[in-house]
mmCIF file of C-alpha atoms in Angstrom:
data_model
loop_
_atom_site.group_PDB
_atom_site.id
_atom_site.type_symbol
_atom_site.label_atom_id
_atom_site.label_comp_id
_atom_site.label_asym_id
_atom_site.label_seq_id
_atom_site.Cartn_x
_atom_site.Cartn_y
_atom_site.Cartn_z
ATOM 1 C CA MET A 1 102.638 290.929 -23.641
ATOM 2 C CA PRO A 2 102.454 288.165 -20.771
ATOM 3 C CA GLU A 3 102.671 288.751 -17.050
ATOM 4 C CA GLN A 4 106.209 287.730 -16.390
ATOM 5 C CA ALA A 5 104.253 285.410 -14.047
ATOM 6 C CA ASP A 6 102.150 283.914 -15.924
ATOM 7 C CA ARG A 7 104.794 283.620 -19.066
ATOM 8 C CA ILE A 8 106.623 280.805 -15.796
ATOM 9 C CA ASN A 9 104.678 276.864 -16.666
ATOM 10 C CA THR A 10 105.244 274.933 -13.578
ATOM 11 C CA THR A 11 103.316 272.035 -15.120
ATOM 12 C CA GLN A 12 106.124 271.209 -18.108
ATOM 13 C CA PRO A 13 110.412 270.601 -17.276
ATOM 14 C CA HIS A 14 112.559 273.618 -17.662
ATOM 15 C CA THR A 15 116.440 272.874 -18.849
ATOM 16 C CA ALA A 16 117.407 277.002 -17.177
ATOM 17 C CA ARG A 17 115.229 274.632 -13.273
ATOM 18 C CA ILE A 18 116.967 271.053 -13.935
ATOM 19 C CA TRP A 19 120.104 272.516 -14.047
ATOM 20 C CA ASN A 20 119.178 274.212 -11.268
ATOM 21 C CA TYR A 21 118.291 271.704 -9.181
ATOM 22 C CA TRP A 22 121.624 269.825 -10.896
ATOM 23 C CA LEU A 23 123.968 272.969 -9.963
ATOM 24 C CA GLY A 24 122.182 272.316 -5.815
ATOM 25 C CA GLY A 25 119.658 275.651 -6.343
ATOM 26 C CA LYS A 26 116.708 276.633 -5.358
ATOM 27 C CA ASP A 27 114.895 277.987 -8.637
ATOM 28 C CA ASN A 28 113.100 274.890 -9.591
ATOM 29 C CA TYR A 29 109.855 272.564 -9.190
ATOM 30 C CA PRO A 30 108.563 269.149 -8.078
ATOM 31 C CA VAL A 31 107.998 269.126 -11.699
ATOM 32 C CA ASP A 32 111.885 269.508 -12.893
ATOM 33 C CA ARG A 33 113.272 266.974 -10.459
ATOM 34 C CA ALA A 34 111.138 264.321 -11.437
ATOM 35 C CA ALA A 35 112.620 265.049 -14.685
ATOM 36 C CA GLY A 36 116.322 265.870 -13.947
ATOM 37 C CA ASP A 37 116.226 262.903 -11.930
ATOM 38 C CA HIS A 38 114.968 260.400 -14.640
ATOM 39 C CA ILE A 39 117.430 262.150 -16.571
ATOM 40 C CA ARG A 40 119.711 261.529 -13.970
ATOM 41 C CA ALA A 41 118.448 257.675 -13.975
ATOM 42 C CA LEU A 42 119.265 256.872 -18.044
ATOM 43 C CA HIS A 43 122.923 258.770 -18.349
ATOM 44 C CA PRO A 44 124.053 259.016 -14.360
ATOM 45 C CA GLY A 45 126.339 261.097 -15.493
ATOM 46 C CA ILE A 46 123.917 264.355 -16.944
ATOM 47 C CA GLY A 47 124.531 265.709 -13.317
ATOM 48 C CA ASP A 48 128.174 266.813 -13.776
ATOM 49 C CA TYR A 49 127.618 268.136 -16.955
ATOM 50 C CA ALA A 50 125.904 271.517 -15.373
ATOM 51 C CA GLN A 51 129.297 271.636 -12.922
ATOM 52 C CA ALA A 52 131.971 271.117 -15.287
ATOM 53 C CA ASP A 53 129.808 273.882 -17.516
ATOM 54 C CA ARG A 54 130.205 276.058 -14.781
ATOM 55 C CA LEU A 55 133.686 274.668 -13.937
ATOM 56 C CA PHE A 56 135.128 275.989 -17.719
ATOM 57 C CA LEU A 57 133.526 279.111 -16.766
ATOM 58 C CA GLY A 58 135.286 280.190 -14.347
ATOM 59 C CA ARG A 59 138.385 279.161 -15.999
ATOM 60 C CA ALA A 60 137.681 280.784 -19.275
ATOM 61 C CA VAL A 61 136.294 283.823 -18.160
ATOM 62 C CA ARG A 62 140.075 283.936 -15.459
ATOM 63 C CA HIS A 63 141.952 283.761 -17.983
ATOM 64 C CA LEU A 64 140.578 286.536 -20.792
ATOM 65 C CA VAL A 65 140.284 288.904 -18.211
ATOM 66 C CA ALA A 66 144.122 287.584 -16.154
ATOM 67 C CA ASP A 67 145.833 287.299 -19.722
ATOM 68 C CA ARG A 68 143.889 288.896 -23.446
ATOM 69 C CA GLY A 69 142.903 291.264 -21.360
ATOM 70 C CA ILE A 70 139.214 291.113 -21.690
ATOM 71 C CA ARG A 71 137.352 292.831 -19.463
ATOM 72 C CA GLN A 72 134.255 293.716 -21.421
ATOM 73 C CA PHE A 73 131.915 289.613 -21.679
ATOM 74 C CA LEU A 74 128.505 289.822 -24.029
ATOM 75 C CA ASP A 75 126.836 286.300 -21.651
ATOM 76 C CA ILE A 76 123.500 285.099 -24.256
ATOM 77 C CA GLY A 77 121.387 282.000 -22.726
ATOM 78 C CA THR A 78 122.728 283.986 -19.552
ATOM 79 C CA GLY A 79 121.033 280.273 -17.401
ATOM 80 C CA LEU A 80 119.505 281.320 -13.618
ATOM 81 C CA PRO A 81 121.737 282.569 -11.528
ATOM 82 C CA THR A 82 124.799 280.962 -9.673
ATOM 83 C CA ALA A 83 127.940 281.082 -7.650
ATOM 84 C CA ASP A 84 129.838 282.985 -9.924
ATOM 85 C CA ASN A 85 128.197 284.684 -12.336
ATOM 86 C CA THR A 86 130.026 285.946 -15.365
ATOM 87 C CA HIS A 87 130.001 289.256 -13.439
ATOM 88 C CA GLU A 88 131.886 287.496 -10.645
ATOM 89 C CA VAL A 89 134.163 286.078 -11.680
ATOM 90 C CA ALA A 90 135.308 289.091 -13.879
ATOM 91 C CA GLN A 91 135.256 291.690 -11.718
ATOM 92 C CA ARG A 92 136.853 289.806 -8.762
ATOM 93 C CA LEU A 93 140.150 290.369 -11.036
ATOM 94 C CA ALA A 94 139.254 293.529 -12.958
ATOM 95 C CA PRO A 95 137.028 295.984 -10.887
ATOM 96 C CA GLU A 96 135.679 297.756 -14.233
ATOM 97 C CA SER A 97 134.588 294.485 -16.367
ATOM 98 C CA ARG A 98 130.772 295.162 -18.158
ATOM 99 C CA ILE A 99 128.520 292.445 -17.872
ATOM 100 C CA VAL A 100 125.394 292.170 -20.815
ATOM 101 C CA TYR A 101 123.005 288.970 -19.956
ATOM 102 C CA VAL A 102 120.915 288.347 -22.675
ATOM 103 C CA ASP A 103 118.048 285.270 -21.093
ATOM 104 C CA ASN A 104 114.254 284.854 -23.283
ATOM 105 C CA ASP A 105 113.481 282.630 -19.542
ATOM 106 C CA PRO A 106 110.836 284.402 -18.568
ATOM 107 C CA LEU A 107 112.195 282.503 -14.452
ATOM 108 C CA VAL A 108 115.907 283.959 -15.489
ATOM 109 C CA LEU A 109 114.565 287.248 -15.544
ATOM 110 C CA ALA A 110 112.774 286.996 -12.154
ATOM 111 C CA HIS A 111 116.347 286.477 -10.640
ATOM 112 C CA ALA A 112 117.514 289.136 -12.702
ATOM 113 C CA ARG A 113 118.336 291.189 -10.218
ATOM 114 C CA ALA A 114 120.796 288.540 -8.784
ATOM 115 C CA LEU A 115 122.947 289.185 -12.120
ATOM 116 C CA LEU A 116 122.095 293.627 -11.350
ATOM 117 C CA THR A 117 124.483 293.491 -8.801
ATOM 118 C CA SER A 118 128.309 295.224 -9.854
ATOM 119 C CA THR A 119 131.397 297.018 -8.810
ATOM 120 C CA PRO A 120 131.016 300.534 -7.942
ATOM 121 C CA GLU A 121 134.082 300.680 -11.350
ATOM 122 C CA GLY A 122 132.086 297.891 -13.445
ATOM 123 C CA ARG A 123 128.767 297.657 -14.497
ATOM 124 C CA THR A 124 126.190 295.237 -15.712
ATOM 125 C CA ASP A 125 122.583 294.731 -17.680
ATOM 126 C CA TYR A 126 120.188 292.388 -18.328
ATOM 127 C CA LEU A 127 117.798 291.798 -21.055
ATOM 128 C CA ASP A 128 115.074 289.637 -21.824
ATOM 129 C CA GLU A 129 115.566 288.893 -25.699
ATOM 130 C CA ASP A 130 115.546 285.616 -28.238
ATOM 131 C CA LEU A 131 119.384 284.886 -29.455
ATOM 132 C CA ARG A 132 117.606 284.755 -32.389
ATOM 133 C CA ASN A 133 117.373 287.854 -32.724
ATOM 134 C CA VAL A 134 120.419 289.195 -33.222
ATOM 135 C CA ASP A 135 120.616 293.638 -34.205
ATOM 136 C CA VAL A 136 118.800 294.382 -30.896
ATOM 137 C CA ILE A 137 120.878 291.788 -28.407
ATOM 138 C CA LEU A 138 123.505 294.732 -30.067
ATOM 139 C CA GLU A 139 121.343 297.471 -29.962
ATOM 140 C CA HIS A 140 121.058 297.156 -26.236
ATOM 141 C CA ALA A 141 125.037 296.010 -26.216
ATOM 142 C CA ALA A 142 125.952 298.764 -27.218
ATOM 143 C CA LYS A 143 123.675 301.115 -23.966
ATOM 144 C CA THR A 144 126.399 299.508 -21.956
ATOM 145 C CA LEU A 145 129.983 297.973 -23.930
ATOM 146 C CA ASP A 146 132.220 299.733 -25.704
ATOM 147 C CA LEU A 147 132.061 297.324 -28.978
ATOM 148 C CA SER A 148 134.778 298.493 -30.843
ATOM 149 C CA ARG A 149 136.840 297.492 -28.354
ATOM 150 C CA PRO A 150 136.759 293.529 -27.386
ATOM 151 C CA VAL A 151 134.886 291.802 -26.206
ATOM 152 C CA ALA A 152 133.763 287.893 -25.326
ATOM 153 C CA LEU A 153 130.716 286.266 -26.499
ATOM 154 C CA VAL A 154 129.595 283.647 -23.947
ATOM 155 C CA LEU A 155 127.621 281.134 -25.413
ATOM 156 C CA LEU A 156 127.366 278.222 -22.486
ATOM 157 C CA GLY A 157 124.200 275.262 -23.410
ATOM 158 C CA VAL A 158 122.074 278.046 -25.689
ATOM 159 C CA VAL A 159 123.108 277.668 -28.991
ATOM 160 C CA ILE A 160 121.827 273.422 -28.512
ATOM 161 C CA PHE A 161 118.272 275.166 -29.126
ATOM 162 C CA ILE A 162 118.379 275.862 -32.379
ATOM 163 C CA GLU A 163 117.674 273.154 -34.397
ATOM 164 C CA ASP A 164 118.930 274.145 -38.561
ATOM 165 C CA ASP A 165 121.908 274.250 -38.644
ATOM 166 C CA ASP A 166 122.901 277.383 -40.680
ATOM 167 C CA GLN A 167 121.164 279.626 -38.537
ATOM 168 C CA ALA A 168 122.704 278.197 -35.326
ATOM 169 C CA TYR A 169 126.297 279.494 -37.375
ATOM 170 C CA GLY A 170 125.241 281.693 -38.911
ATOM 171 C CA LEU A 171 124.194 283.401 -35.248
ATOM 172 C CA VAL A 172 127.261 282.944 -34.286
ATOM 173 C CA ARG A 173 128.474 284.115 -36.967
ATOM 174 C CA ARG A 174 126.808 287.489 -36.734
ATOM 175 C CA LEU A 175 127.767 288.160 -33.866
ATOM 176 C CA MET A 176 131.214 287.787 -34.023
ATOM 177 C CA ASP A 177 131.312 289.721 -37.614
ATOM 178 C CA ALA A 178 129.798 292.440 -34.885
ATOM 179 C CA LEU A 179 132.743 292.199 -32.550
ATOM 180 C CA PRO A 180 135.670 294.376 -33.546
ATOM 181 C CA SER A 181 139.629 292.198 -33.128
ATOM 182 C CA GLY A 182 140.804 290.418 -30.609
ATOM 183 C CA SER A 183 136.873 289.713 -29.480
ATOM 184 C CA HIS A 184 136.777 286.282 -28.233
ATOM 185 C CA LEU A 185 134.146 283.650 -28.078
ATOM 186 C CA VAL A 186 133.819 281.201 -24.816
ATOM 187 C CA LEU A 187 130.907 278.400 -26.685
ATOM 188 C CA SER A 188 130.849 275.301 -24.920
ATOM 189 C CA HIS A 189 127.340 272.448 -26.437
ATOM 190 C CA THR A 190 125.992 269.347 -25.552
ATOM 191 C CA ILE A 191 127.493 266.726 -28.244
ATOM 192 C CA THR A 192 126.620 263.124 -29.743
ATOM 193 C CA ASP A 193 129.313 260.657 -29.382
ATOM 194 C CA PRO A 194 128.746 256.224 -30.502
ATOM 195 C CA SER A 195 131.039 256.736 -27.412
ATOM 196 C CA MET A 196 128.134 258.234 -25.165
ATOM 197 C CA PRO A 197 124.878 256.465 -26.400
ATOM 198 C CA ASP A 198 123.340 256.647 -23.082
ATOM 199 C CA VAL A 199 123.257 260.282 -23.563
ATOM 200 C CA ASP A 200 121.257 260.095 -27.104
ATOM 201 C CA ALA A 201 118.768 257.936 -24.686
ATOM 202 C CA ALA A 202 119.090 261.419 -21.819
ATOM 203 C CA VAL A 203 117.826 263.421 -24.663
ATOM 204 C CA ALA A 204 115.224 261.731 -27.156
ATOM 205 C CA PHE A 205 113.825 261.406 -23.108
ATOM 206 C CA TRP A 206 114.267 265.828 -21.823
ATOM 207 C CA ASN A 207 112.685 266.125 -26.275
ATOM 208 C CA GLU A 208 109.597 263.894 -25.691
ATOM 209 C CA ASN A 209 108.476 265.464 -21.899
ATOM 210 C CA GLY A 210 110.596 269.181 -21.733
ATOM 211 C CA THR A 211 110.678 272.242 -23.310
ATOM 212 C CA PRO A 212 112.805 273.663 -25.558
ATOM 213 C CA ARG A 213 114.056 271.530 -27.324
ATOM 214 C CA LEU A 214 117.943 270.479 -27.580
ATOM 215 C CA THR A 215 119.343 269.077 -30.436
ATOM 216 C CA GLN A 216 122.817 267.473 -30.325
ATOM 217 C CA ARG A 217 126.417 267.513 -32.555
ATOM 218 C CA THR A 218 129.232 265.781 -33.191
ATOM 219 C CA PRO A 219 133.257 267.436 -32.091
ATOM 220 C CA ALA A 220 133.258 267.962 -35.042
ATOM 221 C CA ASP A 221 130.200 270.350 -35.739
ATOM 222 C CA VAL A 222 131.137 271.920 -32.318
ATOM 223 C CA THR A 223 134.565 272.883 -34.104
ATOM 224 C CA ARG A 224 133.455 274.292 -36.770
ATOM 225 C CA PHE A 225 131.353 277.216 -34.918
ATOM 226 C CA PHE A 226 135.149 278.782 -34.554
ATOM 227 C CA ASP A 227 135.693 278.729 -38.254
ATOM 228 C CA GLY A 228 137.704 281.457 -39.223
ATOM 229 C CA LEU A 229 138.903 281.788 -35.905
ATOM 230 C CA GLU A 230 142.249 280.961 -33.266
ATOM 231 C CA LEU A 231 141.646 278.803 -30.680
ATOM 232 C CA LEU A 232 142.839 278.208 -27.942
ATOM 233 C CA GLU A 233 144.822 275.371 -26.334
ATOM 234 C CA PRO A 234 143.585 272.663 -25.526
ATOM 235 C CA GLY A 235 140.785 272.680 -28.872
ATOM 236 C CA VAL A 236 137.330 271.971 -28.458
ATOM 237 C CA VAL A 237 137.372 269.260 -25.946
ATOM 238 C CA SER A 238 135.448 268.112 -23.219
ATOM 239 C CA CYS A 239 134.813 271.357 -20.889
ATOM 240 C CA SER A 240 135.699 269.243 -18.399
ATOM 241 C CA ARG A 241 138.847 269.079 -19.749
ATOM 242 C CA TRP A 242 139.667 272.255 -20.874
ATOM 243 C CA ARG A 243 142.529 273.347 -18.877
ATOM 244 C CA ALA A 244 141.716 272.147 -16.441
ATOM 245 C CA GLU A 245 143.985 271.459 -12.953
ATOM 246 C CA PRO A 246 144.893 267.335 -13.276
ATOM 247 C CA ASP A 247 144.052 265.140 -10.042
ATOM 248 C CA GLY A 248 146.249 264.552 -7.641
ATOM 249 C CA ASP A 249 147.804 261.465 -9.912
ATOM 250 C CA GLY A 250 148.639 263.865 -12.825
ATOM 251 C CA GLY A 251 145.585 262.476 -15.367
ATOM 252 C CA LEU A 252 142.584 265.194 -16.434
ATOM 253 C CA PRO A 253 139.136 264.959 -14.703
ATOM 254 C CA ASP A 254 136.318 262.562 -16.832
ATOM 255 C CA GLU A 255 135.201 263.883 -20.110
ATOM 256 C CA VAL A 256 131.486 264.520 -20.137
ATOM 257 C CA ALA A 257 129.035 265.318 -23.420
ATOM 258 C CA MET A 258 129.584 268.596 -23.425
ATOM 259 C CA PHE A 259 133.185 270.301 -25.536
ATOM 260 C CA SER A 260 133.831 273.525 -25.405
ATOM 261 C CA GLY A 261 136.027 275.824 -26.345
ATOM 262 C CA VAL A 262 137.802 279.668 -26.394
ATOM 263 C CA ALA A 263 139.038 281.181 -30.134
ATOM 264 C CA ARG A 264 140.313 285.017 -30.564
ATOM 265 C CA LYS A 265 138.801 286.726 -33.748
ATOM 266 C CA ALA A 266 142.602 287.669 -35.621
#
């Protein structure tokens, strides 16, 4: 197996590092910043997606902990550590919360120690693994989480890297099938929509120049990931608008081409 440092390609832009750049982080390279700036030139609002997605995560986790009694989280496609990671938000409200992070990016692994801090009452763990390896993920998660009790499965901006629809929907279904009643799915996904043509141009540039390639889906396609589950209000919407506080004029934040939802398994 290649050494961790050997797996980090600094000559080609990588989505996790560009996301980190847009969030104001330092875990990126000149090639990532150049690609991020080019994408932002094609679609000026795209840098706001990272922030909107991060804020959605915070709102979703707070709701699940405070209002739904969730104390366990399986966060797959974690990304590079930044402010208000899942365990920080959850343990702030419920110190006994347990979180397992999963990602297969070597740079995320290099910084995983930042994700392994925890309150004394709770616990965090990290697994270097691919979303496609469901059985391995569940086996490892069971060492930290009690899979007979409700778990929140967090999939933010990760199934976009599964191009085949049947495989993408099947992976989410297999994970949710393994979790008990009362578990929740938290998912976000880049969309394609006729009203946002510049998004398609930015994605096309990325797929020609960056890694890994990503797949856009329509809002209806994103909603399909929640089939068989009880969608919480307001359903599948722009992540900037999921239970967001109205501004001073009573309006909602601008939409971004990253849609999200939270749903409960009956």
